[in-house]
Coordinates of C-alpha atoms and ligand atoms in Angstrom, one line a residue:
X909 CA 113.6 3.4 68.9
X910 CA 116.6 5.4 68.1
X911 CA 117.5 6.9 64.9
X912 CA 119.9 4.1 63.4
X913 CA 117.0 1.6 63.5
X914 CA 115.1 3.6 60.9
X915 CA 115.8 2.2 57.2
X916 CA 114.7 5.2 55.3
X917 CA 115.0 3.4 52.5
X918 CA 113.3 0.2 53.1
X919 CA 110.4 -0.4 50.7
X920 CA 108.0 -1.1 53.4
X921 CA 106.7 1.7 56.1
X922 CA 104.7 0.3 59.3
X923 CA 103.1 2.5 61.0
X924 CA 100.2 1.5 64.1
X925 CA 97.1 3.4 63.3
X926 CA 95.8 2.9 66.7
X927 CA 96.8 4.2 69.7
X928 CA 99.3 2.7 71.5
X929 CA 97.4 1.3 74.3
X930 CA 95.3 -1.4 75.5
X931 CA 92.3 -1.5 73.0
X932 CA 90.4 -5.0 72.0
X933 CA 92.2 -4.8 68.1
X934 CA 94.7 -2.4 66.9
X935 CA 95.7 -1.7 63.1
X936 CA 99.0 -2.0 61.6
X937 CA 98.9 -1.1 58.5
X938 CA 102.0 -1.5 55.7
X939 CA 102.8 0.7 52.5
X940 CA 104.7 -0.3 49.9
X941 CA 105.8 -2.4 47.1
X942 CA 107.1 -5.6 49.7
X943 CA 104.1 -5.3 51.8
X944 CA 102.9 -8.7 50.0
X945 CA 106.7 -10.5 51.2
X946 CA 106.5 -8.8 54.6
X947 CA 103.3 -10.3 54.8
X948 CA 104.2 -13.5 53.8
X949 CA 107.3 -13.9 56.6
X950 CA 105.0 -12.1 59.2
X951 CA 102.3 -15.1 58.7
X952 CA 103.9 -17.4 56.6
X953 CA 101.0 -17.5 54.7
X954 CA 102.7 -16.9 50.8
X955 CA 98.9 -16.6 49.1
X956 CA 97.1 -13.0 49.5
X957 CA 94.4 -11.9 47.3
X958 CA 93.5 -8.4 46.8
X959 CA 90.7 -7.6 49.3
X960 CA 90.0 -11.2 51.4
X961 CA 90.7 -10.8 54.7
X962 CA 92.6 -14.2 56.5
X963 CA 92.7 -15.1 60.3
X964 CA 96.5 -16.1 60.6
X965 CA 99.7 -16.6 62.9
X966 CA 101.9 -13.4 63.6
X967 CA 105.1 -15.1 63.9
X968 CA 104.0 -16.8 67.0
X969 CA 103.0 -13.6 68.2
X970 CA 99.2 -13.5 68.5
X971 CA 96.5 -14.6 65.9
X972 CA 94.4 -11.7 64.3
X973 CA 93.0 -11.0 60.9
X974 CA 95.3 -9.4 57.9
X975 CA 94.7 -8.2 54.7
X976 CA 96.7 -7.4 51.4
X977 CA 95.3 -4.6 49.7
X978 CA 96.8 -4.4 45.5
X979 CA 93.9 -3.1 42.9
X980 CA 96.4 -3.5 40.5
X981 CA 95.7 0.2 39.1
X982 CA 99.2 1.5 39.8
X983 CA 98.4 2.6 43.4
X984 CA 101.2 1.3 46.1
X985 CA 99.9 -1.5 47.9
X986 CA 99.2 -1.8 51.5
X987 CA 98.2 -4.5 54.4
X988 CA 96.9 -3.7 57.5
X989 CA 97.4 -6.1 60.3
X990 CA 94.7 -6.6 63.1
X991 CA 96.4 -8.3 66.0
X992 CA 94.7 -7.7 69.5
X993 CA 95.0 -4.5 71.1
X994 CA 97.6 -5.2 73.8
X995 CA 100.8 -2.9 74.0
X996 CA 103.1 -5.7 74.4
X997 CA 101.9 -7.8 71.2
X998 CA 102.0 -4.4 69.1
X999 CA 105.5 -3.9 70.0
X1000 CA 106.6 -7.6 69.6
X1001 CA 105.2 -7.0 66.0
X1002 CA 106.2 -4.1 65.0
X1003 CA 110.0 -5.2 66.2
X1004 CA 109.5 -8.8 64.3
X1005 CA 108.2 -6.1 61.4
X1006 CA 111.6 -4.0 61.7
X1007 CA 113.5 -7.3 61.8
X1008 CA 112.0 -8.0 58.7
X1009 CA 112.9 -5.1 57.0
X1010 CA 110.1 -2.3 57.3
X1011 CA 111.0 0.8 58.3
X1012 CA 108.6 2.0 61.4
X1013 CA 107.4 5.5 60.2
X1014 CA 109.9 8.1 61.5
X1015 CA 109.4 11.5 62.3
X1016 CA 110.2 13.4 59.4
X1017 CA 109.0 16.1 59.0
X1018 CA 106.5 17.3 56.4
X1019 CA 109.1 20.6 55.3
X1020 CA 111.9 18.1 54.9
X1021 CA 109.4 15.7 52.8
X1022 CA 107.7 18.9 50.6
X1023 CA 110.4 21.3 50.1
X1024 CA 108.3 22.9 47.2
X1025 CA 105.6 24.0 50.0
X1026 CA 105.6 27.9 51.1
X1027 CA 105.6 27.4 55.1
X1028 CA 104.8 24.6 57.8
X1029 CA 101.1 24.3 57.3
X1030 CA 101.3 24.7 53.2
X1031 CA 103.8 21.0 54.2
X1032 CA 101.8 19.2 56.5
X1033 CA 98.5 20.1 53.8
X1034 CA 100.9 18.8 51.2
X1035 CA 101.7 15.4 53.6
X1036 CA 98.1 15.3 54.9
X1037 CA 97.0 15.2 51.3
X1038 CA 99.1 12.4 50.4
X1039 CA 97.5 10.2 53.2
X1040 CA 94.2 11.2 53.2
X1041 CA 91.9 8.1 52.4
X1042 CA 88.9 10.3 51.1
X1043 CA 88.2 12.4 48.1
X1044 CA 86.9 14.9 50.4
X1045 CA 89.5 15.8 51.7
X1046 CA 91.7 17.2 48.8
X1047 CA 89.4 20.3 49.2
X1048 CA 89.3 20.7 52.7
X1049 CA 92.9 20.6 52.8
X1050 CA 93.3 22.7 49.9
X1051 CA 91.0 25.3 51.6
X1052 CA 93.1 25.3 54.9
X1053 CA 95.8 27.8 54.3
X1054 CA 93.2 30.9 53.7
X1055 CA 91.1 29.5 56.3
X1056 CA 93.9 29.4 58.7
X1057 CA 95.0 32.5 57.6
X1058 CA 91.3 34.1 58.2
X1059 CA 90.9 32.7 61.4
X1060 CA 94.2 34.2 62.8
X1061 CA 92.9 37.5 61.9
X1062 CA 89.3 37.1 63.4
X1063 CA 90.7 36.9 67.1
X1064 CA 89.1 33.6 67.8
X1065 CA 88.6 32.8 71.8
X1066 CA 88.5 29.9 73.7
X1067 CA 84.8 28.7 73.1
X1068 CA 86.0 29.0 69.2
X1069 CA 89.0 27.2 69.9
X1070 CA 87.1 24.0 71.7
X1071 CA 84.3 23.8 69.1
X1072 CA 86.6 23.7 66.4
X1073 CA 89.1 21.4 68.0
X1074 CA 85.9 18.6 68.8
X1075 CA 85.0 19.7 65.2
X1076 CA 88.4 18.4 63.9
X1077 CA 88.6 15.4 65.5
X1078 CA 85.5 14.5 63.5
X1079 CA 87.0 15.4 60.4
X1080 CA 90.1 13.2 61.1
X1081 CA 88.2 10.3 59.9
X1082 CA 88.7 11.7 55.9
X1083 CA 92.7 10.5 56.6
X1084 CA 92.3 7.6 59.1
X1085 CA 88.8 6.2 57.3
X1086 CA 86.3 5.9 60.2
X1087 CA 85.4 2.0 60.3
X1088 CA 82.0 0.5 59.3
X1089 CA 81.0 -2.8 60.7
X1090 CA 77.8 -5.2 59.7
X1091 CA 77.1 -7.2 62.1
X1092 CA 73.7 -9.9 61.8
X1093 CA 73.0 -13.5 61.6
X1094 CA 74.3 -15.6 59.0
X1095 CA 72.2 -15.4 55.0
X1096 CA 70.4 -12.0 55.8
X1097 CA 72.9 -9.8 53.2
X1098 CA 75.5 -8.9 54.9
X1099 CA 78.3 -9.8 52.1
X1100 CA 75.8 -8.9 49.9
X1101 CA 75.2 -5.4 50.7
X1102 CA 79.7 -5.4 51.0
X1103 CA 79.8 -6.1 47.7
X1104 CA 77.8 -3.7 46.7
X1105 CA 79.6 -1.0 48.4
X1106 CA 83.2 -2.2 47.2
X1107 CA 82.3 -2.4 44.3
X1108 CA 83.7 -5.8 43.5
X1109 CA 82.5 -9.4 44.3
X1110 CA 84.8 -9.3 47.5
X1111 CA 82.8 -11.3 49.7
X1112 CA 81.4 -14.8 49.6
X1113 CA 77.5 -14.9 49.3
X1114 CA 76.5 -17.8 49.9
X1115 CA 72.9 -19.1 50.7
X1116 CA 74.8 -21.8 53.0
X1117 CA 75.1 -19.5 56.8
X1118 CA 78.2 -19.6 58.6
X1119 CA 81.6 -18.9 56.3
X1120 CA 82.8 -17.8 59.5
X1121 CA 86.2 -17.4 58.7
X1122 CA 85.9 -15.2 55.7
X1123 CA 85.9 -12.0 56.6
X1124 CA 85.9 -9.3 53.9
X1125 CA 86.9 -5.5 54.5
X1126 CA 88.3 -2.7 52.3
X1127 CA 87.8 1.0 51.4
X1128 CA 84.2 1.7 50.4
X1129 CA 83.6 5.2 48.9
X1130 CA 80.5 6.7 50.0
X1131 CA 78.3 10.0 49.2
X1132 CA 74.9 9.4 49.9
X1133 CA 72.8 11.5 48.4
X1134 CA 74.8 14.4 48.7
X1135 CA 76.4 16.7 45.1
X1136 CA 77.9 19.8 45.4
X1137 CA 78.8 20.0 49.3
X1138 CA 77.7 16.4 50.0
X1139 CA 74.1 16.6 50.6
X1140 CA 74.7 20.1 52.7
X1141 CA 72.8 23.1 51.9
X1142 CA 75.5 25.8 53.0
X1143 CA 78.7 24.3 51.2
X1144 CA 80.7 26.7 50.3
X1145 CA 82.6 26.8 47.1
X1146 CA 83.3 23.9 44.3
X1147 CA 84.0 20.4 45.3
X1148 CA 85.7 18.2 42.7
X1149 CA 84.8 15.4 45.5
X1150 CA 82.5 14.9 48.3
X1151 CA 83.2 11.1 48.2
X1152 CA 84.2 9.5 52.1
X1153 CA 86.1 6.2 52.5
X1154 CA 85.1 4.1 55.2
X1155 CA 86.6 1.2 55.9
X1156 CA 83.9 -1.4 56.0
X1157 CA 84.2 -4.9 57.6
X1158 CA 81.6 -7.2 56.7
X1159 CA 81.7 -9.9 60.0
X1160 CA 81.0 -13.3 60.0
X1161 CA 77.3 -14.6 61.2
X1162 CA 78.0 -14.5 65.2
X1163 CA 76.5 -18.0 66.4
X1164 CA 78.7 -20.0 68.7
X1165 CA 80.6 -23.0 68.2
X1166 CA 82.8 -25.2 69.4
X1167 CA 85.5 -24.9 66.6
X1168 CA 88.4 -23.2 68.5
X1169 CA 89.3 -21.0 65.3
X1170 CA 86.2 -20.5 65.2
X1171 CA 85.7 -19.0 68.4
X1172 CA 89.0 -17.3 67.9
X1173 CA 87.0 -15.5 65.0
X1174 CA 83.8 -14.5 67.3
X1175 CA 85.9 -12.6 69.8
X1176 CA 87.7 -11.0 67.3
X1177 CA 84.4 -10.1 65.8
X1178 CA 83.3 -8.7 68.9
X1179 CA 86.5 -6.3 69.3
X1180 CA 85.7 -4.8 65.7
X1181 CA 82.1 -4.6 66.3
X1182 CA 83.1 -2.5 69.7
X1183 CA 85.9 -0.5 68.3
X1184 CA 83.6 0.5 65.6
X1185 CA 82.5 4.0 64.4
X1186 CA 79.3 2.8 62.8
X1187 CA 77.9 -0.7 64.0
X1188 CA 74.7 -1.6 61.4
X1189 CA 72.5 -4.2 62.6
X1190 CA 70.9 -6.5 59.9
X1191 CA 67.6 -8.7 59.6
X1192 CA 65.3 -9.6 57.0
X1193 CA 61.8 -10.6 56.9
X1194 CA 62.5 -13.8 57.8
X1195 CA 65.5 -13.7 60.3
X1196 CA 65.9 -11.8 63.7
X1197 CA 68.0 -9.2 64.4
X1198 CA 71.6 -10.3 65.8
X1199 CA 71.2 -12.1 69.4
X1200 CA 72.1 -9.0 71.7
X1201 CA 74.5 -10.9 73.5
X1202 CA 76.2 -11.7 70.8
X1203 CA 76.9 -8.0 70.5
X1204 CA 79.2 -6.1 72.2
X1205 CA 77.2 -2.7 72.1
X1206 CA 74.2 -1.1 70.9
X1207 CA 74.1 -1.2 66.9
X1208 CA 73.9 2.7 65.7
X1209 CA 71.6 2.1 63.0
X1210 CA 68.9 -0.9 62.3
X1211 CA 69.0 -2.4 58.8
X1212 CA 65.8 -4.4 56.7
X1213 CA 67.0 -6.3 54.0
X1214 CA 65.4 -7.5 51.2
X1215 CA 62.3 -5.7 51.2
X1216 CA 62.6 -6.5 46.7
X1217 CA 60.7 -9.9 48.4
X1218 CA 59.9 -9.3 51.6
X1219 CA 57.5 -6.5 51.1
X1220 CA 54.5 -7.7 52.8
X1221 CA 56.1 -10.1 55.4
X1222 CA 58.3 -7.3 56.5
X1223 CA 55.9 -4.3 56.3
X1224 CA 54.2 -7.1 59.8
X1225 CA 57.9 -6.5 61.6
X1226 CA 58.2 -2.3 59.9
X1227 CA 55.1 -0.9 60.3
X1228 CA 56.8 2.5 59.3
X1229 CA 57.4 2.6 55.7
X1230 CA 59.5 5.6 56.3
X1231 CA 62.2 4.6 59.3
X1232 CA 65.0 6.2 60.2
X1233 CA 66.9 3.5 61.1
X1234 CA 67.7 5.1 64.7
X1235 CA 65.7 2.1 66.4
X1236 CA 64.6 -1.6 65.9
X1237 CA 61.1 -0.6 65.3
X1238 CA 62.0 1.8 62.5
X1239 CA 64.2 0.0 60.4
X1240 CA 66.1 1.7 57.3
X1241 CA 64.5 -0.6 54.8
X1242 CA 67.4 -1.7 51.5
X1243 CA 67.1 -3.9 49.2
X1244 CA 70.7 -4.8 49.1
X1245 CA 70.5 -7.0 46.0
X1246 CA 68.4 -4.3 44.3
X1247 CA 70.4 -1.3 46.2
X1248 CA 66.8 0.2 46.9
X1249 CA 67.3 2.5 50.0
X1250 CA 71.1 1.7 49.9
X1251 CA 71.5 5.7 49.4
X1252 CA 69.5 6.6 52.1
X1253 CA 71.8 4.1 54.4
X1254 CA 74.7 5.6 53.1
X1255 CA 73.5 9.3 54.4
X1256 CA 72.8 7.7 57.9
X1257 CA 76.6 6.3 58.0
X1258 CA 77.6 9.5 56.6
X1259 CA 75.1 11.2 59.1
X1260 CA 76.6 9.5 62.0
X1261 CA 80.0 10.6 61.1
X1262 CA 79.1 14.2 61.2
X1263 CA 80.3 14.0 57.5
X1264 CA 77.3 14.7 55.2
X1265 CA 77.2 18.2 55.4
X1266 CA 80.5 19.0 54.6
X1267 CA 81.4 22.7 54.2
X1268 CA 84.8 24.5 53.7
X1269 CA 85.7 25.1 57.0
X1270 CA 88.8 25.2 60.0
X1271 CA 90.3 22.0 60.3
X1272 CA 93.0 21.7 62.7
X1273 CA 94.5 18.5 60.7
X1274 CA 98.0 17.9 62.3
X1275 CA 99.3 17.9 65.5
X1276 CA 101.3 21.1 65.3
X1277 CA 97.2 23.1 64.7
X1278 CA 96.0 21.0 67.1
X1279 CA 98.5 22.3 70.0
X1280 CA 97.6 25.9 69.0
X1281 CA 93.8 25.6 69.0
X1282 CA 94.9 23.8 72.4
X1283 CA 96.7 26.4 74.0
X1284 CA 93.8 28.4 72.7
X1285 CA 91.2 26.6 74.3
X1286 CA 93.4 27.1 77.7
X1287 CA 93.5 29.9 77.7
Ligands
GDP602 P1 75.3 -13.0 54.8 O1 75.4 -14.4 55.3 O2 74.5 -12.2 55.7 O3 76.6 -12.5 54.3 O4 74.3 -13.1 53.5 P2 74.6 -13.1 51.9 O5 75.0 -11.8 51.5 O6 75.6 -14.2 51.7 O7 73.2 -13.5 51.3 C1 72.5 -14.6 51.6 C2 71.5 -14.9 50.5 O8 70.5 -13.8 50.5 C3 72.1 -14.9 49.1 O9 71.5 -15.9 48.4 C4 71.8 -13.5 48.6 O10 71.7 -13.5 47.1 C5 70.4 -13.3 49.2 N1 70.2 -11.8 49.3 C6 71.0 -10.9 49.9 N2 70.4 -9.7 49.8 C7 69.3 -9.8 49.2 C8 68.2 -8.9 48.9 O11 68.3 -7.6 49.1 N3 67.1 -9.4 48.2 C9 67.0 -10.7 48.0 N4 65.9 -11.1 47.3 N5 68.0 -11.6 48.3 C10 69.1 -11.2 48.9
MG603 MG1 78.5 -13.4 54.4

């Protein structure tokens, strides 16, 4: 891509969230007040609702799943675009995407974009800020110039330098939002328990299984159980936030059929179940957990639903009231229509993020801190 193919000024930005090689999805994700029109000449699909995700046709290009994000509160709004994770298909899109008038995101720089900042790292904060999908983060980043600037003067070695660049990489899930999937048969909550978590009746629950094609996924903001420095003991100074976005993708009820769209749905259901962060298996009482085959990998944490019911029934399949959720036999037990134990799951996901206890620490947030921890490390 050379520099005259950049429309600074176009009021879309693309920008591939993934990287750029052979994956099962990848995201694509647009910002900006066309992102709805883009949409609709990517797809031609002209109706997008806020939230409700839509299998569709990338101009011929590959099928995936899209969604239009507007709340309507004044924030920009944004798309992503899941096409299949194949390096060809991205860049066919993301040329049909220029074509169309979207401006790929360049490489300017975050001085050039924040000339009110005091130095290079006080600019990318500044930039970093702007992106950042959680609450927590505004801290964090806030924190990062005196942190940087005491851990310059504490001579840190190479060990330091590796444990706080693996450390990093875990908090790059407050910009890019780590994703969340709930995979289980059809009727056992799943939409339920989404709707719950976004707040908003995005999902279809239905007591009829199989809505295979309506898949639901946005932004949920989650704490668990955590105040002050997110459930942590040793957090250091005042958070205004300790919320987390995840971005959480309630699937369809896997169960095969001979529908070819809706086989088309199952494998893409099987990419986002393996590119997942956190993969949450759900049962209830009545209703086995998902067929394994149907899964692409081991689920990370084992959901009960309905135990508001399913008490006694359920206590037969649970026979710890107390379960961690780490295993089949020990299920997390939720009431998602009641949102009984729907904290506690919330600490697990959070927990298997290495987010809950969240402190002020080094955070090597951009590439340029990266390199330097790197050469570090090297050395
Ligand atoms: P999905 O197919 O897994 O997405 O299941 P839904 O969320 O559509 O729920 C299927 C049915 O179970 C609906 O009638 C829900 O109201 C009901 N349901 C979901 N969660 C609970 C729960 O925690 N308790 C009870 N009693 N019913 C629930
Ligand atoms: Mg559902």
């Amino acid at each position: 891509m050379t520099d005259s193919t950049i429309q600074l000024d176009a009021d879309v930005v693309a920008c591939l969230m993934t990287a750029p090689t052979s994956g099962a999805v990848a995201i694509i994700q647009l910002r900006g007040h066309g992102s709805r029109r883009v949409l609709g000449q990517l797809t031609g699909v002209a109706e997008w609702e806020h939230g409700r995700m839509k299998l569709v046709d990338f101009s011929g290009i590959d099928q995936g799943l899209a969604v239009y994000m507007d709340s309507g509160d004044g924030c920009v709004p944004w798309a992503q675009l899941f096409p299949h994770g194949g390096p060809r298909v991205v860049r066919k899109i993301l040329d049909r995407l220029m074509q169309l008038g979207c401006a790929l995101r360049s490489d300017v720089s975050a001085v050039e974009t924040y000339p009110e900042a005091w130095n290079e790292l006080e600019a990318s904060m500044l930039a970093t800020m702007a992106q950042a999908a959680s609450p927590a983060a505004i801290d964090l980043l806030l924190a990062q110039p005196d942190l940087w600037r005491a851990l310059d003067t504490s001579q840190p070695d190479a060990a330091d330098a590796r444990r706080l660049l693996s450390r990093s990489a875990e908090l790059q899930h407050l910009i890019t939002p780590a994703t969340v999937v709930v995979a289980g048969r059809p009727n056992v909550g799943k939409s339920t328990l989404t709707n719950r978590l976004l707040g908003r009746a995005a999902s279809i629950v239905a007591d009829l299984p199989g809505t295979t094609r309506d898949w639901v996924s946005g932004l949920a903001e989650i704490s668990g159980s955590g105040n002050g420095s997110n459930g942590g003991s040793g957090g250091a100074g005042e958070w205004s936030s300790t919320a987390i976005a995840v971005c959480w993708l309630d699937t369809p009820g896997l169960r095969s059929s001979d529908d070819a769209i809706e086989q088309q749905a199952i494998v893409l259901a099987r990419g986002a179940i393996a590119e997942a962060h956190v993969v949450i298996a759900m049962r209830d009482a009545a209703t086995d957990w998902p067929d394994p085959e149907a899964l692409p990998r081991e689920p990370d944490l084992w959901v009960m639903n309905k135990v508001d019911v399913a008490e006694d029934h359920a206590a037969s399949h649970a026979p710890s009231a107390s379960g961690t959720g780490h295993d089949a036999e020990h299920p997390l037990r939720i009431s998602a229509r009641t949102g009984h134990g729907v904290t506690a799951l919330e600490d697990a996901v959070l927990e298997k993020l290495h987010l809950r206890n969240l402190t002020l620490e080094v955070w090597a947030f951009d590439a340029a801190l990266r390199q330097r921890l790197e050469k570090l490390a090297r050395s």
